[in-house]
Amino acid sequence: MAHNIETQRQQLITSLRNGGVNDERVLSVIATTPREIFIDEAQRSMAYADCALPIAMGQTISQPLMVALMTQALQLSGEEKVLEIGTGSGYQTAILARLSAHVTSVERHQQLAFLAAKHLMQLGITNVSLYVGDGSLGWPDAAPYDRVLVTAAAPEVPKQLVDQLVTWGMLVIPVGSHTRQDLLVVHRAPWGPEIRSLGGCVFVPLVGEKGWSE
Ligand code: SAM
């Protein structure tokens, strides 16, 4: 079984490379972070399939390729203060925590935040602060951040999230309709936000004041 999991992980890494992930630090952290512990017992055989899977509260653990591409886009060196909106299972949080100095993560569902905290503790990850609330407004108490990652789809880039970045900080966020979005990279330049798209994606909605209504 252990050998089987190792083989599946290596196959996943190959498929991430084929999907355009070439940051070796990101690949190495994904190869050594057990995704199965963030997934319900019934889904565990699918832990290393490159697909999103259902978690509690009608939400999803993101597709590994999307986790890898978003993390790669953040260009983390290990020194950054990161804000993540949409903790979900905590899997992406674990990846960010292993590549940065500190992660503040906000989840709107208390039950998900509770489970994520348990799983992060299981992995011995301690550089994460988890909060329950509406992350569409960011988390001003710990601002400014070097990086912000939003793991749910917004109708537009919330100004509050850009305002909570340091100058030249970076926000990665899916923006578009309920059914289809563009993955945007927003740099907070001194003269204003600079935005580019990494391509199409599909995420669950960001629900909140600067997101969608429930
Ligand atoms: N990256 C996560 C993982 O690896 O498990 C998956 C995140 S899931 C695709 C999106 C999450 O965003 C859901 O857990 C959802 O409850 C949360 N969410 C949606 N709107 C939110 C908001 N306004 N504030 C905080 N979390 C929110």
PDB file of C-alpha atoms and ligand atoms in Angstrom:
ATOM      1  CA  MET A   1       0.000   0.000   0.000  1.00  0.00           C
ATOM      2  CA  ALA A   2       2.824   2.431   0.998  1.00  0.00           C
ATOM      3  CA  HIS A   3       4.615   1.623  -2.263  1.00  0.00           C
ATOM      4  CA  ASN A   4       1.357   2.146  -4.120  1.00  0.00           C
ATOM      5  CA  ILE A   5       0.919   5.630  -2.589  1.00  0.00           C
ATOM      6  CA  GLU A   6       4.522   6.531  -3.460  1.00  0.00           C
ATOM      7  CA  THR A   7       3.944   5.436  -7.077  1.00  0.00           C
ATOM      8  CA  GLN A   8       0.718   7.462  -7.250  1.00  0.00           C
ATOM      9  CA  ARG A   9       2.525  10.544  -5.858  1.00  0.00           C
ATOM     10  CA  GLN A  10       5.281  10.229  -8.445  1.00  0.00           C
ATOM     11  CA  GLN A  11       2.677   9.859 -11.225  1.00  0.00           C
ATOM     12  CA  LEU A  12       0.970  13.005  -9.939  1.00  0.00           C
ATOM     13  CA  ILE A  13       4.281  14.918  -9.992  1.00  0.00           C
ATOM     14  CA  THR A  14       4.849  13.821 -13.598  1.00  0.00           C
ATOM     15  CA  SER A  15       1.390  14.998 -14.543  1.00  0.00           C
ATOM     16  CA  LEU A  16       1.981  18.386 -12.790  1.00  0.00           C
ATOM     17  CA  ARG A  17       5.228  18.808 -14.756  1.00  0.00           C
ATOM     18  CA  ASN A  18       3.305  18.040 -17.956  1.00  0.00           C
ATOM     19  CA  GLY A  19       0.709  20.633 -16.906  1.00  0.00           C
ATOM     20  CA  GLY A  20       3.338  23.398 -16.769  1.00  0.00           C
ATOM     21  CA  VAL A  21       4.628  23.260 -13.191  1.00  0.00           C
ATOM     22  CA  ASN A  22       8.409  23.644 -13.181  1.00  0.00           C
ATOM     23  CA  ASP A  23       9.140  25.196  -9.786  1.00  0.00           C
ATOM     24  CA  GLU A  24      11.101  22.400  -8.082  1.00  0.00           C
ATOM     25  CA  ARG A  25      10.347  23.713  -4.578  1.00  0.00           C
ATOM     26  CA  VAL A  26       6.609  23.570  -5.256  1.00  0.00           C
ATOM     27  CA  LEU A  27       6.892  20.069  -6.763  1.00  0.00           C
ATOM     28  CA  SER A  28       8.991  18.844  -3.860  1.00  0.00           C
ATOM     29  CA  VAL A  29       6.514  20.137  -1.245  1.00  0.00           C
ATOM     30  CA  ILE A  30       3.595  18.566  -3.120  1.00  0.00           C
ATOM     31  CA  ALA A  31       5.508  15.281  -3.376  1.00  0.00           C
ATOM     32  CA  THR A  32       6.029  15.202   0.386  1.00  0.00           C
ATOM     33  CA  THR A  33       2.690  16.518   1.706  1.00  0.00           C
ATOM     34  CA  PRO A  34       0.174  13.693   2.274  1.00  0.00           C
ATOM     35  CA  ARG A  35      -2.994  14.870   0.481  1.00  0.00           C
ATOM     36  CA  GLU A  36      -4.875  11.795   1.749  1.00  0.00           C
ATOM     37  CA  ILE A  37      -5.127  13.143   5.295  1.00  0.00           C
ATOM     38  CA  PHE A  38      -7.178  16.146   4.064  1.00  0.00           C
ATOM     39  CA  ILE A  39      -9.741  13.919   2.340  1.00  0.00           C
ATOM     40  CA  ASP A  40     -12.696  11.898   3.651  1.00  0.00           C
ATOM     41  CA  GLU A  41     -12.028   8.187   4.222  1.00  0.00           C
ATOM     42  CA  ALA A  42     -14.365   7.233   1.342  1.00  0.00           C
ATOM     43  CA  GLN A  43     -12.391   9.332  -1.184  1.00  0.00           C
ATOM     44  CA  ARG A  44      -8.867   8.357  -0.103  1.00  0.00           C
ATOM     45  CA  SER A  45      -8.148   6.053  -3.034  1.00  0.00           C
ATOM     46  CA  MET A  46      -8.496   9.183  -5.223  1.00  0.00           C
ATOM     47  CA  ALA A  47      -6.075  11.291  -3.146  1.00  0.00           C
ATOM     48  CA  TYR A  48      -3.400  11.418  -5.886  1.00  0.00           C
ATOM     49  CA  ALA A  49      -5.715  11.687  -8.867  1.00  0.00           C
ATOM     50  CA  ASP A  50      -5.315  15.112 -10.455  1.00  0.00           C
ATOM     51  CA  CYS A  51      -8.857  16.252  -9.708  1.00  0.00           C
ATOM     52  CA  ALA A  52     -10.857  18.272  -7.201  1.00  0.00           C
ATOM     53  CA  LEU A  53     -12.722  16.128  -4.651  1.00  0.00           C
ATOM     54  CA  PRO A  54     -15.730  16.835  -2.413  1.00  0.00           C
ATOM     55  CA  ILE A  55     -15.151  17.799   1.237  1.00  0.00           C
ATOM     56  CA  ALA A  56     -17.686  18.783   3.946  1.00  0.00           C
ATOM     57  CA  MET A  57     -20.158  21.702   3.600  1.00  0.00           C
ATOM     58  CA  GLY A  58     -20.562  21.134  -0.166  1.00  0.00           C
ATOM     59  CA  GLN A  59     -17.015  22.445  -0.825  1.00  0.00           C
ATOM     60  CA  THR A  60     -14.026  20.918  -2.632  1.00  0.00           C
ATOM     61  CA  ILE A  61     -10.336  20.261  -2.104  1.00  0.00           C
ATOM     62  CA  SER A  62      -8.762  21.912  -5.146  1.00  0.00           C
ATOM     63  CA  GLN A  63      -7.265  20.005  -8.066  1.00  0.00           C
ATOM     64  CA  PRO A  64      -3.519  19.432  -7.408  1.00  0.00           C
ATOM     65  CA  LEU A  65      -2.595  21.057 -10.748  1.00  0.00           C
ATOM     66  CA  MET A  66      -4.484  24.208  -9.728  1.00  0.00           C
ATOM     67  CA  VAL A  67      -2.859  24.177  -6.247  1.00  0.00           C
ATOM     68  CA  ALA A  68       0.558  23.840  -7.903  1.00  0.00           C
ATOM     69  CA  LEU A  69      -0.008  26.514 -10.566  1.00  0.00           C
ATOM     70  CA  MET A  70      -1.393  29.026  -8.049  1.00  0.00           C
ATOM     71  CA  THR A  71       1.466  28.357  -5.630  1.00  0.00           C
ATOM     72  CA  GLN A  72       4.030  28.629  -8.419  1.00  0.00           C
ATOM     73  CA  ALA A  73       2.488  31.957  -9.495  1.00  0.00           C
ATOM     74  CA  LEU A  74       3.058  33.348  -5.978  1.00  0.00           C
ATOM     75  CA  GLN A  75       6.868  32.948  -6.409  1.00  0.00           C
ATOM     76  CA  LEU A  76       7.472  32.215  -2.734  1.00  0.00           C
ATOM     77  CA  SER A  77      11.038  32.395  -1.403  1.00  0.00           C
ATOM     78  CA  GLY A  78      10.270  31.268   2.147  1.00  0.00           C
ATOM     79  CA  GLU A  79      10.270  34.751   3.732  1.00  0.00           C
ATOM     80  CA  GLU A  80       6.731  35.854   2.905  1.00  0.00           C
ATOM     81  CA  LYS A  81       3.699  36.676   5.016  1.00  0.00           C
ATOM     82  CA  VAL A  82       0.799  35.097   3.113  1.00  0.00           C
ATOM     83  CA  LEU A  83      -2.975  35.577   3.352  1.00  0.00           C
ATOM     84  CA  GLU A  84      -5.119  32.705   2.055  1.00  0.00           C
ATOM     85  CA  ILE A  85      -8.860  33.156   1.586  1.00  0.00           C
ATOM     86  CA  GLY A  86     -10.802  29.856   1.603  1.00  0.00           C
ATOM     87  CA  THR A  87      -8.979  27.357   3.826  1.00  0.00           C
ATOM     88  CA  GLY A  88     -11.243  24.482   2.730  1.00  0.00           C
ATOM     89  CA  SER A  89      -9.546  21.208   3.705  1.00  0.00           C
ATOM     90  CA  GLY A  90      -6.304  22.961   4.645  1.00  0.00           C
ATOM     91  CA  TYR A  91      -4.280  21.173   1.930  1.00  0.00           C
ATOM     92  CA  GLN A  92      -3.334  24.340   0.019  1.00  0.00           C
ATOM     93  CA  THR A  93      -2.665  25.988   3.409  1.00  0.00           C
ATOM     94  CA  ALA A  94      -0.152  23.240   4.230  1.00  0.00           C
ATOM     95  CA  ILE A  95       1.631  23.741   0.895  1.00  0.00           C
ATOM     96  CA  LEU A  96       1.807  27.525   1.456  1.00  0.00           C
ATOM     97  CA  ALA A  97       2.974  27.086   5.053  1.00  0.00           C
ATOM     98  CA  ARG A  98       5.865  24.893   3.945  1.00  0.00           C
ATOM     99  CA  LEU A  99       7.001  27.492   1.381  1.00  0.00           C
ATOM    100  CA  SER A 100       6.605  30.748   3.322  1.00  0.00           C
ATOM    101  CA  ALA A 101       7.221  32.321   6.744  1.00  0.00           C
ATOM    102  CA  HIS A 102       3.618  32.573   7.915  1.00  0.00           C
ATOM    103  CA  VAL A 103       0.107  31.964   6.572  1.00  0.00           C
ATOM    104  CA  THR A 104      -3.057  33.688   7.777  1.00  0.00           C
ATOM    105  CA  SER A 105      -5.967  31.654   6.410  1.00  0.00           C
ATOM    106  CA  VAL A 106      -9.665  32.607   6.514  1.00  0.00           C
ATOM    107  CA  GLU A 107     -12.564  30.176   6.020  1.00  0.00           C
ATOM    108  CA  ARG A 108     -16.259  31.028   6.231  1.00  0.00           C
ATOM    109  CA  HIS A 109     -17.336  27.563   7.472  1.00  0.00           C
ATOM    110  CA  GLN A 110     -16.356  26.903  11.076  1.00  0.00           C
ATOM    111  CA  GLN A 111     -16.537  23.128  10.588  1.00  0.00           C
ATOM    112  CA  LEU A 112     -13.995  23.237   7.744  1.00  0.00           C
ATOM    113  CA  ALA A 113     -11.653  25.538   9.690  1.00  0.00           C
ATOM    114  CA  PHE A 114     -11.813  23.170  12.665  1.00  0.00           C
ATOM    115  CA  LEU A 115     -10.963  20.100  10.544  1.00  0.00           C
ATOM    116  CA  ALA A 116      -8.215  21.961   8.686  1.00  0.00           C
ATOM    117  CA  ALA A 117      -6.634  23.000  12.010  1.00  0.00           C
ATOM    118  CA  LYS A 118      -6.681  19.359  13.135  1.00  0.00           C
ATOM    119  CA  HIS A 119      -4.997  18.147   9.937  1.00  0.00           C
ATOM    120  CA  LEU A 120      -2.354  20.891   9.957  1.00  0.00           C
ATOM    121  CA  MET A 121      -1.542  19.993  13.566  1.00  0.00           C
ATOM    122  CA  GLN A 122      -1.256  16.343  12.543  1.00  0.00           C
ATOM    123  CA  LEU A 123       1.466  17.397  10.080  1.00  0.00           C
ATOM    124  CA  GLY A 124       3.236  19.475  12.738  1.00  0.00           C
ATOM    125  CA  ILE A 125       2.612  22.722  10.824  1.00  0.00           C
ATOM    126  CA  THR A 126       2.657  25.630  13.279  1.00  0.00           C
ATOM    127  CA  ASN A 127       3.211  28.763  11.144  1.00  0.00           C
ATOM    128  CA  VAL A 128      -0.505  29.154  10.312  1.00  0.00           C
ATOM    129  CA  SER A 129      -3.196  31.326  11.939  1.00  0.00           C
ATOM    130  CA  LEU A 130      -6.724  30.192  11.037  1.00  0.00           C
ATOM    131  CA  TYR A 131      -9.790  32.427  11.306  1.00  0.00           C
ATOM    132  CA  VAL A 132     -13.495  31.996  10.610  1.00  0.00           C
ATOM    133  CA  GLY A 133     -15.096  34.896   8.742  1.00  0.00           C
ATOM    134  CA  ASP A 134     -15.755  36.620   5.441  1.00  0.00           C
ATOM    135  CA  GLY A 135     -12.389  36.657   3.695  1.00  0.00           C
ATOM    136  CA  SER A 136     -13.765  38.603   0.709  1.00  0.00           C
ATOM    137  CA  LEU A 137     -12.815  41.634   2.838  1.00  0.00           C
ATOM    138  CA  GLY A 138      -9.357  40.188   3.526  1.00  0.00           C
ATOM    139  CA  TRP A 139      -8.049  40.050   7.079  1.00  0.00           C
ATOM    140  CA  PRO A 140      -6.955  43.607   7.930  1.00  0.00           C
ATOM    141  CA  ASP A 141      -5.809  42.780  11.477  1.00  0.00           C
ATOM    142  CA  ALA A 142      -2.643  41.048  10.212  1.00  0.00           C
ATOM    143  CA  ALA A 143      -2.071  43.193   7.067  1.00  0.00           C
ATOM    144  CA  PRO A 144       0.026  44.006   5.115  1.00  0.00           C
ATOM    145  CA  TYR A 145       0.787  40.739   3.313  1.00  0.00           C
ATOM    146  CA  ASP A 146       3.463  39.907   0.739  1.00  0.00           C
ATOM    147  CA  ARG A 147       1.094  37.531  -1.026  1.00  0.00           C
ATOM    148  CA  VAL A 148      -2.654  36.884  -1.082  1.00  0.00           C
ATOM    149  CA  LEU A 149      -4.193  33.723  -2.524  1.00  0.00           C
ATOM    150  CA  VAL A 150      -7.952  33.350  -2.998  1.00  0.00           C
ATOM    151  CA  THR A 151      -9.160  29.789  -3.559  1.00  0.00           C
ATOM    152  CA  ALA A 152     -12.775  30.648  -4.444  1.00  0.00           C
ATOM    153  CA  ALA A 153     -14.174  32.549  -7.441  1.00  0.00           C
ATOM    154  CA  ALA A 154     -14.925  36.279  -7.123  1.00  0.00           C
ATOM    155  CA  PRO A 155     -17.058  38.415  -9.488  1.00  0.00           C
ATOM    156  CA  GLU A 156     -14.237  41.034  -9.513  1.00  0.00           C
ATOM    157  CA  VAL A 157     -10.937  41.746  -7.756  1.00  0.00           C
ATOM    158  CA  PRO A 158     -11.866  43.006  -4.255  1.00  0.00           C
ATOM    159  CA  LYS A 159     -10.090  46.347  -3.672  1.00  0.00           C
ATOM    160  CA  GLN A 160      -9.709  45.432   0.025  1.00  0.00           C
ATOM    161  CA  LEU A 161      -7.431  42.510  -0.913  1.00  0.00           C
ATOM    162  CA  VAL A 162      -5.162  44.714  -3.070  1.00  0.00           C
ATOM    163  CA  ASP A 163      -5.076  47.359  -0.307  1.00  0.00           C
ATOM    164  CA  GLN A 164      -3.833  44.743   2.182  1.00  0.00           C
ATOM    165  CA  LEU A 165      -0.762  43.945   0.046  1.00  0.00           C
ATOM    166  CA  VAL A 166       2.671  45.541   0.443  1.00  0.00           C
ATOM    167  CA  THR A 167       3.845  47.566  -2.570  1.00  0.00           C
ATOM    168  CA  TRP A 168       4.861  45.055  -5.256  1.00  0.00           C
ATOM    169  CA  GLY A 169       2.963  42.376  -3.354  1.00  0.00           C
ATOM    170  CA  MET A 170       1.008  39.845  -5.379  1.00  0.00           C
ATOM    171  CA  LEU A 171      -2.584  38.556  -5.329  1.00  0.00           C
ATOM    172  CA  VAL A 172      -3.688  35.391  -7.162  1.00  0.00           C
ATOM    173  CA  ILE A 173      -7.464  35.099  -7.568  1.00  0.00           C
ATOM    174  CA  PRO A 174     -10.015  33.401  -9.862  1.00  0.00           C
ATOM    175  CA  VAL A 175     -12.345  36.091 -11.257  1.00  0.00           C
ATOM    176  CA  GLY A 176     -15.348  35.625 -13.517  1.00  0.00           C
ATOM    177  CA  SER A 177     -18.855  34.169 -13.509  1.00  0.00           C
ATOM    178  CA  HIS A 178     -20.297  31.445 -11.281  1.00  0.00           C
ATOM    179  CA  THR A 179     -19.400  28.800 -13.846  1.00  0.00           C
ATOM    180  CA  ARG A 180     -16.085  29.925 -15.365  1.00  0.00           C
ATOM    181  CA  GLN A 181     -13.266  32.234 -14.330  1.00  0.00           C
ATOM    182  CA  ASP A 182      -9.821  33.528 -15.279  1.00  0.00           C
ATOM    183  CA  LEU A 183      -6.986  32.950 -12.863  1.00  0.00           C
ATOM    184  CA  LEU A 184      -5.638  36.478 -12.359  1.00  0.00           C
ATOM    185  CA  VAL A 185      -2.274  37.602 -11.001  1.00  0.00           C
ATOM    186  CA  VAL A 186      -2.479  41.132  -9.593  1.00  0.00           C
ATOM    187  CA  HIS A 187       0.695  43.057  -8.686  1.00  0.00           C
ATOM    188  CA  ARG A 188       0.290  46.061  -6.428  1.00  0.00           C
ATOM    189  CA  ALA A 189       2.549  48.456  -8.330  1.00  0.00           C
ATOM    190  CA  PRO A 190       3.174  51.934  -6.834  1.00  0.00           C
ATOM    191  CA  TRP A 191       1.052  53.468  -9.658  1.00  0.00           C
ATOM    192  CA  GLY A 192      -1.830  50.990  -9.274  1.00  0.00           C
ATOM    193  CA  PRO A 193      -2.705  47.308  -9.793  1.00  0.00           C
ATOM    194  CA  GLU A 194      -1.188  45.479 -12.795  1.00  0.00           C
ATOM    195  CA  ILE A 195      -3.254  42.466 -13.844  1.00  0.00           C
ATOM    196  CA  ARG A 196      -2.506  39.473 -16.087  1.00  0.00           C
ATOM    197  CA  SER A 197      -4.363  36.209 -16.653  1.00  0.00           C
ATOM    198  CA  LEU A 198      -2.897  32.720 -16.322  1.00  0.00           C
ATOM    199  CA  GLY A 199      -5.877  31.217 -18.182  1.00  0.00           C
ATOM    200  CA  GLY A 200      -9.265  29.685 -17.501  1.00  0.00           C
ATOM    201  CA  CYS A 201     -10.306  27.849 -14.339  1.00  0.00           C
ATOM    202  CA  VAL A 202     -13.377  26.730 -12.402  1.00  0.00           C
ATOM    203  CA  PHE A 203     -13.756  27.332  -8.650  1.00  0.00           C
ATOM    204  CA  VAL A 204     -16.575  27.280  -6.102  1.00  0.00           C
ATOM    205  CA  PRO A 205     -17.918  30.797  -5.436  1.00  0.00           C
ATOM    206  CA  LEU A 206     -16.417  33.261  -2.974  1.00  0.00           C
ATOM    207  CA  VAL A 207     -19.452  34.012  -0.806  1.00  0.00           C
ATOM    208  CA  GLY A 208     -19.445  37.310   1.040  1.00  0.00           C
ATOM    209  CA  GLU A 209     -19.659  41.081   0.923  1.00  0.00           C
ATOM    210  CA  LYS A 210     -17.169  41.395  -1.982  1.00  0.00           C
ATOM    211  CA  GLY A 211     -18.086  38.011  -3.471  1.00  0.00           C
ATOM    212  CA  TRP A 212     -21.379  36.380  -4.417  1.00  0.00           C
ATOM    213  CA  SER A 213     -24.466  36.194  -2.251  1.00  0.00           C
ATOM    214  CA  GLU A 214     -25.335  32.721  -0.970  1.00  0.00           C
TER     215      GLU A 214
HETATM  216  N1  SAM B   1      -7.699  25.244  -1.336  1.00  0.00           N
HETATM  217  C1  SAM B   1      -8.666  24.494  -0.574  1.00  0.00           C
HETATM  218  C2  SAM B   1      -8.177  23.088  -0.343  1.00  0.00           C
HETATM  219  O1  SAM B   1      -7.088  22.753  -0.785  1.00  0.00           O
HETATM  220  O2  SAM B   1      -8.906  22.328   0.283  1.00  0.00           O
HETATM  221  C3  SAM B   1      -9.975  24.433  -1.281  1.00  0.00           C
HETATM  222  C4  SAM B   1     -10.754  25.650  -1.133  1.00  0.00           C
HETATM  223  S1  SAM B   1     -12.395  25.511  -1.744  1.00  0.00           S
HETATM  224  C5  SAM B   1     -12.155  25.389  -3.456  1.00  0.00           C
HETATM  225  C6  SAM B   1     -12.927  27.195  -1.480  1.00  0.00           C
HETATM  226  C7  SAM B   1     -13.171  27.513  -0.021  1.00  0.00           C
HETATM  227  O3  SAM B   1     -13.470  28.898   0.084  1.00  0.00           O
HETATM  228  C8  SAM B   1     -14.356  26.777   0.566  1.00  0.00           C
HETATM  229  O4  SAM B   1     -13.966  26.075   1.706  1.00  0.00           O
HETATM  230  C9  SAM B   1     -15.338  27.900   0.932  1.00  0.00           C
HETATM  231  O5  SAM B   1     -16.096  27.647   2.090  1.00  0.00           O
HETATM  232  C10 SAM B   1     -14.395  29.054   1.138  1.00  0.00           C
HETATM  233  N2  SAM B   1     -15.001  30.386   1.010  1.00  0.00           N
HETATM  234  C11 SAM B   1     -15.935  30.827   0.123  1.00  0.00           C
HETATM  235  N3  SAM B   1     -16.214  32.120   0.355  1.00  0.00           N
HETATM  236  C12 SAM B   1     -15.427  32.515   1.395  1.00  0.00           C
HETATM  237  C13 SAM B   1     -15.259  33.750   2.094  1.00  0.00           C
HETATM  238  N4  SAM B   1     -15.939  34.856   1.774  1.00  0.00           N
HETATM  239  N5  SAM B   1     -14.375  33.790   3.124  1.00  0.00           N
HETATM  240  C14 SAM B   1     -13.672  32.686   3.463  1.00  0.00           C
HETATM  241  N6  SAM B   1     -13.792  31.491   2.849  1.00  0.00           N
HETATM  242  C15 SAM B   1     -14.666  31.411   1.827  1.00  0.00           C
END
